[in-house]
PDB file of C-alpha atoms in Angstrom:
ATOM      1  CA  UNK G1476     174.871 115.043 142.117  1.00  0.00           C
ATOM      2  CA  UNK G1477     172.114 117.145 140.453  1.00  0.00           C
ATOM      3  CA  UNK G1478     169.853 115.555 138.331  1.00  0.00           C
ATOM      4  CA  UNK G1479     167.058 117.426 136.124  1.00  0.00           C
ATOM      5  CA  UNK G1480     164.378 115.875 134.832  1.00  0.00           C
ATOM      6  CA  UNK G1481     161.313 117.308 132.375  1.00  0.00           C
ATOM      7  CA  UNK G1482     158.268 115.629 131.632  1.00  0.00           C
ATOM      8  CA  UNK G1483     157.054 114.879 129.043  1.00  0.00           C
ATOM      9  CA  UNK G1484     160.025 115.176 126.905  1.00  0.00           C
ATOM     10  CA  UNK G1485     156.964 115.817 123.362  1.00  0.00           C
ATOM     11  CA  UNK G1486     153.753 118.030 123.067  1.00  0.00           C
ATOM     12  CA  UNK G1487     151.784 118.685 120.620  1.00  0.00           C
ATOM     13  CA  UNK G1488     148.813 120.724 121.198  1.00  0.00           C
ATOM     14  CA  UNK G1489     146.557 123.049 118.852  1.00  0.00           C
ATOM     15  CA  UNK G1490     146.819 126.530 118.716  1.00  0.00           C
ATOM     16  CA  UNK G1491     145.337 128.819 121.545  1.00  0.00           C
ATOM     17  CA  UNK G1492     145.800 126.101 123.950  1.00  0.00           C
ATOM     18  CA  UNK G1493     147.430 126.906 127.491  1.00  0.00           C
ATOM     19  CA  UNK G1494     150.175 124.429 128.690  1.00  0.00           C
ATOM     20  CA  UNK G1495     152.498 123.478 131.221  1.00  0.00           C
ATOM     21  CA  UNK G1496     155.954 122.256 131.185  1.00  0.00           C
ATOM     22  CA  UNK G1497     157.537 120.346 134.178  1.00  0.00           C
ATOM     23  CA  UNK G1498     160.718 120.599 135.800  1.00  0.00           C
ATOM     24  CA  UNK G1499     162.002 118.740 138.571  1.00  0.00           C
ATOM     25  CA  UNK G1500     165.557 118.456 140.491  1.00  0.00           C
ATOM     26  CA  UNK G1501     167.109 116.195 142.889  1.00  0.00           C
ATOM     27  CA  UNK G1502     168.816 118.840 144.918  1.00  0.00           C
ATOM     28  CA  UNK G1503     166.576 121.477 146.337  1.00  0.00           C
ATOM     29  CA  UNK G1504     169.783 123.998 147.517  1.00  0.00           C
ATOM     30  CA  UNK G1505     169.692 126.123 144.123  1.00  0.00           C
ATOM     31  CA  UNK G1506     170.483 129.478 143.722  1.00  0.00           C
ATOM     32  CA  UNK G1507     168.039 130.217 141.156  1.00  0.00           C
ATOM     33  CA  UNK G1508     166.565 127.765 138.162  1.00  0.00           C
ATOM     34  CA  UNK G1509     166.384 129.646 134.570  1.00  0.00           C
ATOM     35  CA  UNK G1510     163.869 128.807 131.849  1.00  0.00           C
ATOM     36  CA  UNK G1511     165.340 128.399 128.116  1.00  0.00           C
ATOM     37  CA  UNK G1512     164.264 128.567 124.636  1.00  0.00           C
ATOM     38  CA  UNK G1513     166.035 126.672 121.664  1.00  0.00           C
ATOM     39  CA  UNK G1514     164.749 126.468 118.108  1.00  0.00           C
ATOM     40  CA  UNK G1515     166.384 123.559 116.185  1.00  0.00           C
ATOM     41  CA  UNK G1516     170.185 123.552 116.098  1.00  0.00           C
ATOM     42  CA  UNK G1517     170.547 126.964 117.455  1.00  0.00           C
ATOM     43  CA  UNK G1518     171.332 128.448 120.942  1.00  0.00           C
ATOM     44  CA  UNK G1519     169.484 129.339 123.970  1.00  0.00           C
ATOM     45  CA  UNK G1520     167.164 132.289 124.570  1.00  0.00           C
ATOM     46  CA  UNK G1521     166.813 132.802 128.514  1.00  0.00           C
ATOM     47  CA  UNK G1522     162.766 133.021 128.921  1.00  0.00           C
ATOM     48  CA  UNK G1523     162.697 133.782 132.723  1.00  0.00           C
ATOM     49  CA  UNK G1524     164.732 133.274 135.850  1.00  0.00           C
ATOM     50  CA  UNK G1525     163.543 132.804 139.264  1.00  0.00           C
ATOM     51  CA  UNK G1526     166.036 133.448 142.364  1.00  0.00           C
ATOM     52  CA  UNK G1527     165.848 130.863 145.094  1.00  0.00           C
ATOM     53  CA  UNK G1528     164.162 133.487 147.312  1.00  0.00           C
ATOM     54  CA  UNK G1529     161.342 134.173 144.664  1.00  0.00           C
ATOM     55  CA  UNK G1530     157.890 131.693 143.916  1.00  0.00           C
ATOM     56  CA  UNK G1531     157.649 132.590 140.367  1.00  0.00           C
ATOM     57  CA  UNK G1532     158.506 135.084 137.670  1.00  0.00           C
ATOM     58  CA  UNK G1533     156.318 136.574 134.367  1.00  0.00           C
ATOM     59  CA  UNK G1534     156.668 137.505 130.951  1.00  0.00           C
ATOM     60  CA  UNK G1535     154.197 138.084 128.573  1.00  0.00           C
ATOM     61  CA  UNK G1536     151.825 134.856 128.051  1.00  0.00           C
ATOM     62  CA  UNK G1537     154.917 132.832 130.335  1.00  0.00           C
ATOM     63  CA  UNK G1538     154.742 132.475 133.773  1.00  0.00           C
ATOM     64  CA  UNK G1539     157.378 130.293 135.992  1.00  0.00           C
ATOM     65  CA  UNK G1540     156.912 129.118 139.186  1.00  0.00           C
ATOM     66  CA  UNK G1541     159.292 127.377 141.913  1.00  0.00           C
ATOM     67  CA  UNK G1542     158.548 125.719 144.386  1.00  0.00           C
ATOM     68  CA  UNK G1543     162.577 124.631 145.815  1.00  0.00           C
ATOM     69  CA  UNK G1544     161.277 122.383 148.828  1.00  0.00           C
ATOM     70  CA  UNK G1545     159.406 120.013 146.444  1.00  0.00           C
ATOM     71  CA  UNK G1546     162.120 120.262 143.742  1.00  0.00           C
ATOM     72  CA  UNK G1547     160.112 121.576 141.267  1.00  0.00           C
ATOM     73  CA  UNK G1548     159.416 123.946 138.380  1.00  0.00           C
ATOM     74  CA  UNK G1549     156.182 124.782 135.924  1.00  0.00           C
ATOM     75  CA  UNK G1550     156.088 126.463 132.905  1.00  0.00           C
ATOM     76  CA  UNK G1551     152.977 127.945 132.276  1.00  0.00           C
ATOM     77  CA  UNK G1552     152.220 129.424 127.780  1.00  0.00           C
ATOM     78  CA  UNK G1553     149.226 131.261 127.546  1.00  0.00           C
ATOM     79  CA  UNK G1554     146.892 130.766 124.090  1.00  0.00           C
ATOM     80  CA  UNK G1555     149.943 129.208 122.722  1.00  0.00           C
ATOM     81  CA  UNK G1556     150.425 129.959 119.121  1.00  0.00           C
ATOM     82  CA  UNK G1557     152.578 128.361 116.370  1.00  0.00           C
ATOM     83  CA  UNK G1558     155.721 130.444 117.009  1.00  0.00           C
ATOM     84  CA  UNK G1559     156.214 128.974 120.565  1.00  0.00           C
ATOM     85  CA  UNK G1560     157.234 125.706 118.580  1.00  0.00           C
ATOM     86  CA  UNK G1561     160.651 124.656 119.913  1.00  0.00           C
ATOM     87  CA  UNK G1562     162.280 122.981 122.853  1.00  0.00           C
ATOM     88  CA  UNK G1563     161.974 124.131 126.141  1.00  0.00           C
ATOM     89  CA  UNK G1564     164.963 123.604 128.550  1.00  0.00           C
ATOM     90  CA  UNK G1565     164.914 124.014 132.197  1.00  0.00           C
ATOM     91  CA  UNK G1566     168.077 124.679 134.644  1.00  0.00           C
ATOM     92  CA  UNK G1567     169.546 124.937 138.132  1.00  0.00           C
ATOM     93  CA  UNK G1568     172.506 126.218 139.256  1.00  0.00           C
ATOM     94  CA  UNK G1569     174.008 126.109 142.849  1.00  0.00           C
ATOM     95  CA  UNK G1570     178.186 125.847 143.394  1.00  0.00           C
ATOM     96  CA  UNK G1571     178.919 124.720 139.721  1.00  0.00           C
ATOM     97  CA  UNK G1572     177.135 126.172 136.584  1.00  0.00           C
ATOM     98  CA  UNK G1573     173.865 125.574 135.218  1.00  0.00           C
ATOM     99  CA  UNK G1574     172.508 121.932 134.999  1.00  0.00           C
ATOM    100  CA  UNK G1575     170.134 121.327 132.345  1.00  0.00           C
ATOM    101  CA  UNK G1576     167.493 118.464 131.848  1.00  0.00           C
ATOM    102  CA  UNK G1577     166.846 117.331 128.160  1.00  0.00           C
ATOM    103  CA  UNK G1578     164.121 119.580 127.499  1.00  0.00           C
ATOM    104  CA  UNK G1579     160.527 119.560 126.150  1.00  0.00           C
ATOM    105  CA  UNK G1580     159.960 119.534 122.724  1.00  0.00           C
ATOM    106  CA  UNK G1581     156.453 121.284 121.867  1.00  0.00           C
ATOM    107  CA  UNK G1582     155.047 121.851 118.524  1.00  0.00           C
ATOM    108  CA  UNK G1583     151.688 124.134 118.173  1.00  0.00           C
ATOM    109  CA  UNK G1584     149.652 123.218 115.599  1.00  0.00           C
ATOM    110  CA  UNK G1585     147.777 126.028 113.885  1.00  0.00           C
TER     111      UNK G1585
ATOM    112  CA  UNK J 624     169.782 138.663 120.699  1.00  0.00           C
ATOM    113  CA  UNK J 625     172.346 138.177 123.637  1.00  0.00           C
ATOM    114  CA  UNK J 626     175.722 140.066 122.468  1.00  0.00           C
ATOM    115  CA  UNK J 627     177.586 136.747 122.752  1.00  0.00           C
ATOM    116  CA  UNK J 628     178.891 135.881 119.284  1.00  0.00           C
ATOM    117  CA  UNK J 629     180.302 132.557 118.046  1.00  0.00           C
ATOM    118  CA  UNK J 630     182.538 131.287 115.498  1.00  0.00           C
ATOM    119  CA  UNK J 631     182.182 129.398 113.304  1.00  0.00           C
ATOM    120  CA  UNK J 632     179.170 128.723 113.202  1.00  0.00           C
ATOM    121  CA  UNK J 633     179.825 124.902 111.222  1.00  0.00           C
ATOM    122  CA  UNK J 634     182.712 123.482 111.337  1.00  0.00           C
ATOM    123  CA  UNK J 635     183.432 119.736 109.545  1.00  0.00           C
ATOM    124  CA  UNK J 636     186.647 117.969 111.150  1.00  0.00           C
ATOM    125  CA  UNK J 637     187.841 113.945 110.503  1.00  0.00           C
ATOM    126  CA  UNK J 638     188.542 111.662 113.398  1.00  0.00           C
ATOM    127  CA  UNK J 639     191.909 112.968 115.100  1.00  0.00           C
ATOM    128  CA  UNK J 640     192.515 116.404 113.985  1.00  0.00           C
ATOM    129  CA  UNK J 641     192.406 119.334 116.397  1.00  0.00           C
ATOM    130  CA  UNK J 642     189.528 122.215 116.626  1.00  0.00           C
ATOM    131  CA  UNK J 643     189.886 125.559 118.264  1.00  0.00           C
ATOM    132  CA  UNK J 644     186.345 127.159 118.566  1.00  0.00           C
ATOM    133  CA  UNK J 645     186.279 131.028 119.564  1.00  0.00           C
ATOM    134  CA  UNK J 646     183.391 133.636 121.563  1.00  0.00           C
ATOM    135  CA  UNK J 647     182.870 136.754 122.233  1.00  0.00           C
ATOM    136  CA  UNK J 648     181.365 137.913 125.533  1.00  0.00           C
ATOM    137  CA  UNK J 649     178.958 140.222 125.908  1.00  0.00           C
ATOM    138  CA  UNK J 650     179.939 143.685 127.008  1.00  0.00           C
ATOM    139  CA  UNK J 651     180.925 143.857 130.658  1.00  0.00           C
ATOM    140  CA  UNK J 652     180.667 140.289 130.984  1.00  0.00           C
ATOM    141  CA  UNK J 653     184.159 138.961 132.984  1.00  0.00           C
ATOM    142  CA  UNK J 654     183.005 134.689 133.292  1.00  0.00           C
ATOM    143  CA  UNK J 655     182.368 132.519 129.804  1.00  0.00           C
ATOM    144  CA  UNK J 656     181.170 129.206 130.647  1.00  0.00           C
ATOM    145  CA  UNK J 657     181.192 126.861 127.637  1.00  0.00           C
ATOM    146  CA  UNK J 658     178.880 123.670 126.917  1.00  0.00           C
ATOM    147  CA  UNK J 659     178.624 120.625 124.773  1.00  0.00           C
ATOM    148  CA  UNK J 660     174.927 119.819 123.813  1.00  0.00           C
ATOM    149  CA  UNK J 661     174.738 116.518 122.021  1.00  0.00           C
ATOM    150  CA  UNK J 662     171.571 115.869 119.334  1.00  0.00           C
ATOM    151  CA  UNK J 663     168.193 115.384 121.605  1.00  0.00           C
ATOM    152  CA  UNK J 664     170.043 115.927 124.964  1.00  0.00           C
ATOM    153  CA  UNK J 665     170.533 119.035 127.125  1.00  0.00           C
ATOM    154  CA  UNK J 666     173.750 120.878 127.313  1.00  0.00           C
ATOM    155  CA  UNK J 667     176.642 119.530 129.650  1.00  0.00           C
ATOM    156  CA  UNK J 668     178.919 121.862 131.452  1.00  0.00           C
ATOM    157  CA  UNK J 669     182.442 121.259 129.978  1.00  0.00           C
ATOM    158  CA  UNK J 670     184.248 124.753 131.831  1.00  0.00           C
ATOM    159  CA  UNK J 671     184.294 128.034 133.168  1.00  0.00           C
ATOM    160  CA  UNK J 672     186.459 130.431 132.740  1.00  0.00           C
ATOM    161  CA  UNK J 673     186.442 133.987 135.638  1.00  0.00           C
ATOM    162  CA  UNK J 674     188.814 136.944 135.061  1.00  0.00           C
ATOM    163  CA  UNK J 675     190.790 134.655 132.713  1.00  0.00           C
ATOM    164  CA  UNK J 676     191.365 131.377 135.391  1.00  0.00           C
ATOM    165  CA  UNK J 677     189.589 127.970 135.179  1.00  0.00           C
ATOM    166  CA  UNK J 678     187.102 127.977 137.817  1.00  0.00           C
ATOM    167  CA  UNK J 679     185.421 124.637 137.482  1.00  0.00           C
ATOM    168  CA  UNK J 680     185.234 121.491 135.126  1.00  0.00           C
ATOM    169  CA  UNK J 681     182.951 119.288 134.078  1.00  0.00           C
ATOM    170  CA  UNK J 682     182.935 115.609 133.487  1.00  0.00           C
ATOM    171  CA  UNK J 683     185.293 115.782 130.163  1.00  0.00           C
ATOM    172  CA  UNK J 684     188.782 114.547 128.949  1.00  0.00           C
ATOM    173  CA  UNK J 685     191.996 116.946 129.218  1.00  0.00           C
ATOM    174  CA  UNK J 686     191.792 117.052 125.336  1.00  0.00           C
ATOM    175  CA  UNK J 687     189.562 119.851 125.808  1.00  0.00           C
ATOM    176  CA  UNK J 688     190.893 122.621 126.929  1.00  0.00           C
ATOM    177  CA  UNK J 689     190.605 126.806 126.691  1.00  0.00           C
ATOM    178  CA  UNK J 690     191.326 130.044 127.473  1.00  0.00           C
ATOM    179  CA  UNK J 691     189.727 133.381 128.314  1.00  0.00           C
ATOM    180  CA  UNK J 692     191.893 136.560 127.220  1.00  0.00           C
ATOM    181  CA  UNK J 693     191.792 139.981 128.522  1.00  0.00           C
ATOM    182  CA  UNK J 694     189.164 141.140 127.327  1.00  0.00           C
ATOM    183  CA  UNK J 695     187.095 137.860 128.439  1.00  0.00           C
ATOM    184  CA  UNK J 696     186.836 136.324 125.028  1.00  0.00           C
ATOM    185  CA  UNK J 697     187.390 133.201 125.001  1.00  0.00           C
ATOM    186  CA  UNK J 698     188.631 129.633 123.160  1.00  0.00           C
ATOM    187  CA  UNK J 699     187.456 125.910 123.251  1.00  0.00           C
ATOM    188  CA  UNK J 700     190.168 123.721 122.252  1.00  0.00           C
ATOM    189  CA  UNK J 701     189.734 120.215 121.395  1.00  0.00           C
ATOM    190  CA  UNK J 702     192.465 118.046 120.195  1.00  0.00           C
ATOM    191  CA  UNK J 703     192.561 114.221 118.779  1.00  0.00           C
ATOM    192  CA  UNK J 704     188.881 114.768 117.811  1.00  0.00           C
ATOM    193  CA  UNK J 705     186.947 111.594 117.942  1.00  0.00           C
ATOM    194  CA  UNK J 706     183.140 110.655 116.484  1.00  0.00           C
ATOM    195  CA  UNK J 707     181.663 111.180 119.568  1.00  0.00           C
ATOM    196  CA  UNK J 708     182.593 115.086 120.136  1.00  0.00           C
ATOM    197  CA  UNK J 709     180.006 115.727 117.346  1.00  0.00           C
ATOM    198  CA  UNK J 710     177.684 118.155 118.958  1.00  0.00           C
ATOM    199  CA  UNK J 711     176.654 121.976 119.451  1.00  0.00           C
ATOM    200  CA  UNK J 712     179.588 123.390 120.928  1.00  0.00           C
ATOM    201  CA  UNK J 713     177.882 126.895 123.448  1.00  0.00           C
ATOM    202  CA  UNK J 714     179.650 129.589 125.196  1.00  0.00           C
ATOM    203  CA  UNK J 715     178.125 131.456 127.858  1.00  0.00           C
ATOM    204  CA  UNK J 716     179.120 134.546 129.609  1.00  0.00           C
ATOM    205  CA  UNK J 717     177.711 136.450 132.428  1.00  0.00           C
ATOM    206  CA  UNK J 718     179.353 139.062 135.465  1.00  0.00           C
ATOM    207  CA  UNK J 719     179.908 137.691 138.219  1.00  0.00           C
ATOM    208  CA  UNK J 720     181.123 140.206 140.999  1.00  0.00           C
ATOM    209  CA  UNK J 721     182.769 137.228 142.569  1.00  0.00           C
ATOM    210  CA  UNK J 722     183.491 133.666 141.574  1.00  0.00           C
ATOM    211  CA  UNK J 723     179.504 132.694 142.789  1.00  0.00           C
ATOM    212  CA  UNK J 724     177.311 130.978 140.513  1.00  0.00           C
ATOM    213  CA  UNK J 725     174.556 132.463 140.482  1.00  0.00           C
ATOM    214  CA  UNK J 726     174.003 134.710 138.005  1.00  0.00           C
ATOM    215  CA  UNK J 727     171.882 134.412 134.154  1.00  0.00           C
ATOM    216  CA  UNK J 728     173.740 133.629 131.929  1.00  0.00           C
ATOM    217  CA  UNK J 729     173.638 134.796 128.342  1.00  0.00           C
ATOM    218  CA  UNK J 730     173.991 132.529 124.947  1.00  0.00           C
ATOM    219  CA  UNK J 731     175.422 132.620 121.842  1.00  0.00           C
ATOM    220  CA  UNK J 732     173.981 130.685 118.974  1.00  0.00           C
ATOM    221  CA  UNK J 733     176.857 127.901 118.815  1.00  0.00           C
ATOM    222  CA  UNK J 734     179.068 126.328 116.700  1.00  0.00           C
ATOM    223  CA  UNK J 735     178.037 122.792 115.339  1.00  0.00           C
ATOM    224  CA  UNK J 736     180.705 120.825 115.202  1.00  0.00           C
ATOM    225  CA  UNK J 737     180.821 117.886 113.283  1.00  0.00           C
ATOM    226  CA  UNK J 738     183.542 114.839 113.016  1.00  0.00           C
ATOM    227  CA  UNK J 739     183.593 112.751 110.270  1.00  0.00           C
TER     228      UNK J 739
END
């Protein structure tokens, strides 16, 4: 059975500070592993997915990276800023839909 | 903003009664995939639903059931509602060319269901 995990489950940095989010899974046979946003109480805004095939994927001041043989995922935010407050969810999916560890909840502080 | 819309978007039930939550996929989309995401956890697969048939189910009761119509909308149903289905209720959808996983999948905002 899949398992995700992210560590640590709180940040709290200051502003302008680059970061990384972890993600790790038990079972490395994924078809790809997507990247979410959620502000509080709301749904999910996919931030970047990486196919099983790729090493990592960019957007903006976000890059992703995979690496499937160790079971793991970064999240890399650039000179965070206040808006990137909210949790950050990680997920795999292989033969039955997306798996999803708890998230990382990460508040910049201006 | 993804194209998949929710309703409602709060909903307040009492122990027992029966809940029918509705989505809207996004344009072109033919699989909605709905979740249950409990306060401070991640979201849990409950179904899936491709070209209108049940194509996978997670770990939950047979008092929650759905449906996905023609035109890949689709409905949570939840019936003899107890404390513990208080949670953010979230559809998915995506196109899948065949009945494969692996495609992104898109998010409404959810409906936050509450049971009193």
């Amino acid at each position: 059975k899949q398992e995700v995990t992210q560590i640590p489950a709180a940040l709290s940095v200051p502003e302008g500070e680059n970061l990384v989010l972890n993600c790790s899974f038990t079972d490395s046979a994924i078809y790809n592993l997507q990247w979410f946003r959620q502000d509080p109480g709301k749904g999910l805004t996919s931030l970047l997915l990486i196919q099983s095939s790729q090493r990592e994927q960019t957007s903006g001041r976000l890059n992703a990276s995979l690496d499937k043989s160790s079971g793991r995922s970064t999240l890399y935010i650039a000179a965070s800023q206040p808006g990137d407050s909210a949790t950050y969810l990680c997920a795999v999916i292989r033969d039955t839909p997306l798996v999803f560890g708890k998230g990382t909840r990460l508040s910049v502080i201006a | 903003e993804t194209g998949v819309t929710q309703s409602p978007t709060h909903l307040i039930k009492t122990r027992g009664q029966q809940v029918t939550l509705r989505c809207s996929s996004q344009s072109g989309h033919n699989t909605v995939s709905w979740y249950q995401q409990a306060l401070g956890q991640g979201p849990q697969f409950i179904f899936q639903y491709y070209r209108e048939e049940e194509n996978g189910r997670g770990n939950f009761p047979p008092r929650f059931s759905g449906l996905q119509f023609p035109n890949y909308s689709s409905e949570l149903n939840v019936n003899a509602l107890e404390l513990d289905d208080s949670a953010l209720y979230l559809c998915a959808s995506s196109f899948t060319p065949d009945r494969a996983q692996n495609e992104k999948l898109f998010f409404g905002s959810g409906t936050q269901l509450s049971v009193l």
